[in-house]
XYZ file of N, CA and C in Angstrom:
276
model
N -8.868 -23.000 9.903
C -9.917 -22.948 10.875
C -11.177 -22.416 10.209
N -12.235 -23.136 10.262
C -13.470 -22.779 9.596
C -14.149 -21.607 10.295
N -14.715 -20.691 9.490
C -15.439 -19.560 10.034
C -14.559 -18.402 10.484
N -13.263 -18.522 10.360
C -12.357 -17.458 10.778
C -12.339 -16.357 9.718
N -12.537 -15.131 10.159
C -12.511 -13.983 9.250
C -11.077 -13.670 8.837
N -10.860 -13.284 7.567
C -9.510 -12.899 7.164
C -9.101 -11.621 7.899
N -7.825 -11.520 8.207
C -7.305 -10.345 8.904
C -7.354 -9.136 7.973
N -7.838 -8.011 8.496
C -7.915 -6.763 7.728
C -7.433 -5.638 8.632
N -6.451 -4.896 8.152
C -5.960 -3.747 8.905
C -5.832 -2.546 7.978
N -5.915 -1.375 8.562
C -5.846 -0.132 7.798
C -4.874 0.834 8.455
N -4.331 1.709 7.628
C -3.448 2.766 8.121
C -3.508 3.928 7.155
N -3.086 5.077 7.613
C -2.982 6.249 6.758
C -1.534 6.696 6.759
N -1.037 7.058 5.579
C 0.344 7.514 5.464
C 0.382 8.821 4.687
N 1.499 9.510 4.781
C 1.709 10.724 4.002
C 2.899 10.501 3.081
N 2.733 10.849 1.826
C 3.828 10.744 0.857
C 4.836 11.835 1.182
N 6.072 11.429 1.477
C 7.097 12.379 1.921
C 8.186 12.632 0.888
N 8.362 11.726 -0.061
C 9.423 11.889 -1.052
C 9.235 13.159 -1.861
N 10.338 13.826 -2.167
C 10.297 15.092 -2.895
C 9.628 14.978 -4.260
N 9.678 13.785 -4.863
C 9.092 13.586 -6.188
C 7.683 13.014 -6.133
N 7.148 12.855 -4.936
C 5.823 12.250 -4.815
C 5.919 10.751 -5.048
N 4.787 10.147 -5.348
C 4.742 8.699 -5.580
C 4.993 8.447 -7.065
N 6.240 8.196 -7.407
C 6.644 8.031 -8.797
C 6.933 6.561 -9.110
N 7.462 6.288 -10.282
C 7.629 4.911 -10.769
C 8.540 4.047 -9.906
N 9.622 4.585 -9.392
C 10.561 3.756 -8.621
C 9.916 3.194 -7.345
N 9.309 4.029 -6.480
C 8.677 3.433 -5.301
C 7.474 2.559 -5.653
N 6.760 2.883 -6.727
C 5.634 2.041 -7.154
C 6.126 0.651 -7.545
N 7.261 0.588 -8.242
C 7.834 -0.699 -8.640
C 8.361 -1.461 -7.424
N 9.030 -0.754 -6.498
C 9.521 -1.396 -5.279
C 8.368 -1.967 -4.463
N 7.277 -1.217 -4.391
C 6.098 -1.657 -3.652
C 5.525 -2.930 -4.258
N 5.300 -2.925 -5.560
C 4.732 -4.100 -6.235
C 5.618 -5.329 -6.039
N 6.928 -5.162 -6.157
C 7.854 -6.280 -5.999
C 7.842 -6.810 -4.565
N 7.826 -5.917 -3.588
C 7.852 -6.317 -2.183
C 6.587 -7.049 -1.764
N 5.460 -6.674 -2.338
C 4.182 -7.286 -1.963
C 3.932 -8.609 -2.670
N 4.622 -8.840 -3.760
C 4.392 -10.015 -4.594
C 4.447 -11.335 -3.826
N 5.364 -11.493 -2.913
C 5.537 -12.770 -2.230
C 4.705 -12.944 -0.966
N 3.937 -11.940 -0.590
C 3.190 -12.010 0.664
C 1.768 -12.525 0.453
N 1.258 -13.215 1.462
C -0.120 -13.726 1.402
C -1.075 -12.671 1.959
N -1.194 -11.596 1.194
C -2.077 -10.496 1.572
C -2.370 -9.668 0.333
N -3.536 -9.062 0.328
C -3.889 -8.126 -0.733
C -3.842 -6.739 -0.114
N -3.166 -5.819 -0.800
C -3.044 -4.460 -0.291
C -3.658 -3.503 -1.296
N -4.512 -2.623 -0.777
C -5.105 -1.569 -1.597
C -4.647 -0.226 -1.055
N -4.561 0.728 -1.948
C -4.016 2.041 -1.642
C -4.899 3.079 -2.304
N -5.133 4.192 -1.634
C -5.915 5.237 -2.277
C -6.252 6.388 -1.368
N -7.096 7.268 -1.913
C -7.616 8.372 -1.116
C -9.032 8.654 -1.582
N -9.835 9.144 -0.650
C -11.247 9.343 -0.957
C -11.893 8.008 -1.280
N -12.699 7.999 -2.301
C -13.381 6.776 -2.728
C -12.531 5.935 -3.677
N -11.427 6.474 -4.157
C -10.586 5.790 -5.151
C -9.562 4.894 -4.480
N -9.673 3.600 -4.709
C -8.727 2.632 -4.166
C -8.181 1.801 -5.322
N -6.868 1.500 -5.275
C -6.236 0.708 -6.330
C -5.443 -0.441 -5.714
N -5.091 -1.395 -6.538
C -4.269 -2.534 -6.136
C -2.827 -2.049 -5.971
N -2.307 -2.102 -4.749
C -0.942 -1.637 -4.482
C 0.106 -2.519 -5.133
N -0.272 -3.701 -5.600
C 0.653 -4.600 -6.278
C 0.780 -4.330 -7.766
N 0.048 -3.328 -8.257
C 0.098 -2.967 -9.674
C 0.758 -1.597 -9.828
N 1.910 -1.579 -10.471
C 2.640 -0.326 -10.668
C 1.763 0.708 -11.363
N 1.112 0.317 -12.424
C 0.287 1.261 -13.180
C -0.882 1.785 -12.360
N -1.525 0.905 -11.603
C -2.636 1.349 -10.758
C -2.159 2.389 -9.745
N -1.022 2.122 -9.123
C -0.485 3.045 -8.116
C -0.162 4.393 -8.749
N 0.430 4.386 -9.935
C 0.791 5.640 -10.600
C -0.428 6.466 -10.981
N -1.562 5.809 -11.246
C -2.773 6.555 -11.624
C -3.307 7.408 -10.481
N -2.856 7.165 -9.262
C -3.293 7.995 -8.136
C -2.722 9.410 -8.216
N -1.577 9.555 -8.889
C -0.960 10.879 -9.019
C -0.638 11.519 -7.677
N -0.217 10.729 -6.716
C 0.037 11.223 -5.357
C 1.321 12.046 -5.313
N 1.172 13.281 -4.903
C 2.313 14.190 -4.790
C 2.790 14.252 -3.346
N 3.895 14.909 -3.144
C 4.416 15.109 -1.799
C 3.333 15.746 -0.934
N 3.125 15.177 0.245
C 2.118 15.697 1.163
C 0.755 15.034 1.039
N 0.539 14.253 -0.025
C -0.732 13.548 -0.194
C -0.871 12.498 0.899
N -2.039 12.444 1.516
C -2.323 11.422 2.521
C -3.083 10.299 1.846
N -2.574 9.077 2.003
C -3.166 7.896 1.385
C -3.602 6.901 2.452
N -4.630 6.154 2.129
C -5.112 5.099 3.012
C -4.608 3.763 2.488
N -4.119 2.933 3.390
C -3.663 1.578 3.068
C -4.609 0.592 3.732
N -5.028 -0.424 2.983
C -5.848 -1.497 3.530
C -5.186 -2.809 3.136
N -4.881 -3.624 4.123
C -4.261 -4.931 3.876
C -5.178 -6.009 4.430
N -5.367 -7.060 3.623
C -6.194 -8.189 4.036
C -5.463 -9.482 3.724
N -5.565 -10.447 4.634
C -4.969 -11.756 4.408
C -4.112 -12.201 5.576
N -3.541 -13.375 5.421
C -2.730 -13.982 6.482
C -1.553 -13.107 6.907
N -0.928 -12.454 5.957
C 0.251 -11.631 6.255
C -0.066 -10.136 6.133
N -1.265 -9.757 6.531
C -1.708 -8.372 6.402
C -0.808 -7.396 7.150
N -0.422 -7.732 8.360
C 0.411 -6.824 9.153
C 1.760 -6.581 8.483
N 2.404 -7.651 8.029
C 3.698 -7.515 7.365
C 3.559 -6.726 6.060
N 2.506 -7.012 5.301
C 2.284 -6.318 4.034
C 2.055 -4.827 4.260
N 1.266 -4.483 5.263
C 0.983 -3.081 5.529
C 2.245 -2.351 5.975
N 3.026 -2.968 6.842
C 4.258 -2.332 7.307
C 5.265 -2.179 6.164
N 5.355 -3.174 5.288
C 6.240 -3.096 4.121
C 5.816 -1.942 3.218
N 4.522 -1.859 2.933
C 4.004 -0.787 2.077
C 4.248 0.578 2.705
N 3.989 0.685 3.991
C 4.194 1.965 4.691
C 5.655 2.410 4.581
N 6.576 1.498 4.843
C 8.002 1.822 4.812
C 8.432 2.326 3.423
N 8.007 1.632 2.387
C 8.388 2.001 1.019
C 7.771 3.333 0.611
N 6.490 3.508 0.874
C 5.794 4.714 0.443
C 6.245 5.957 1.197
N 6.512 5.810 2.484
C 6.945 6.983 3.248
C 8.385 7.385 2.891
N 9.210 6.400 2.513
C 10.600 6.710 2.132
C 10.633 7.365 0.750
N 9.752 6.905 -0.146
C 9.670 7.496 -1.482
C 10.917 7.319 -2.333
N 11.694 6.295 -2.053
C 12.942 6.071 -2.799
C 12.726 5.322 -4.080
């Protein structure tokens, strides 16, 4: 449909895992987002990174209790945001 704006949604989450946002959840996040038609960014303050990049996510250094902002854009933005939220809050 011409002129239709891409879907964009935002949410805020808190890192709950005892180890903070470490390599395992970063890898799970990147893998889960790979097949979706949406771009997801993650960050806090002015710093936002590509949630589909393990290294970018790790550079945030998010510890337990850190509040992060999620922004998803695209056709499957809602599914991508919910997937990211579930993985990041579980911290597994």
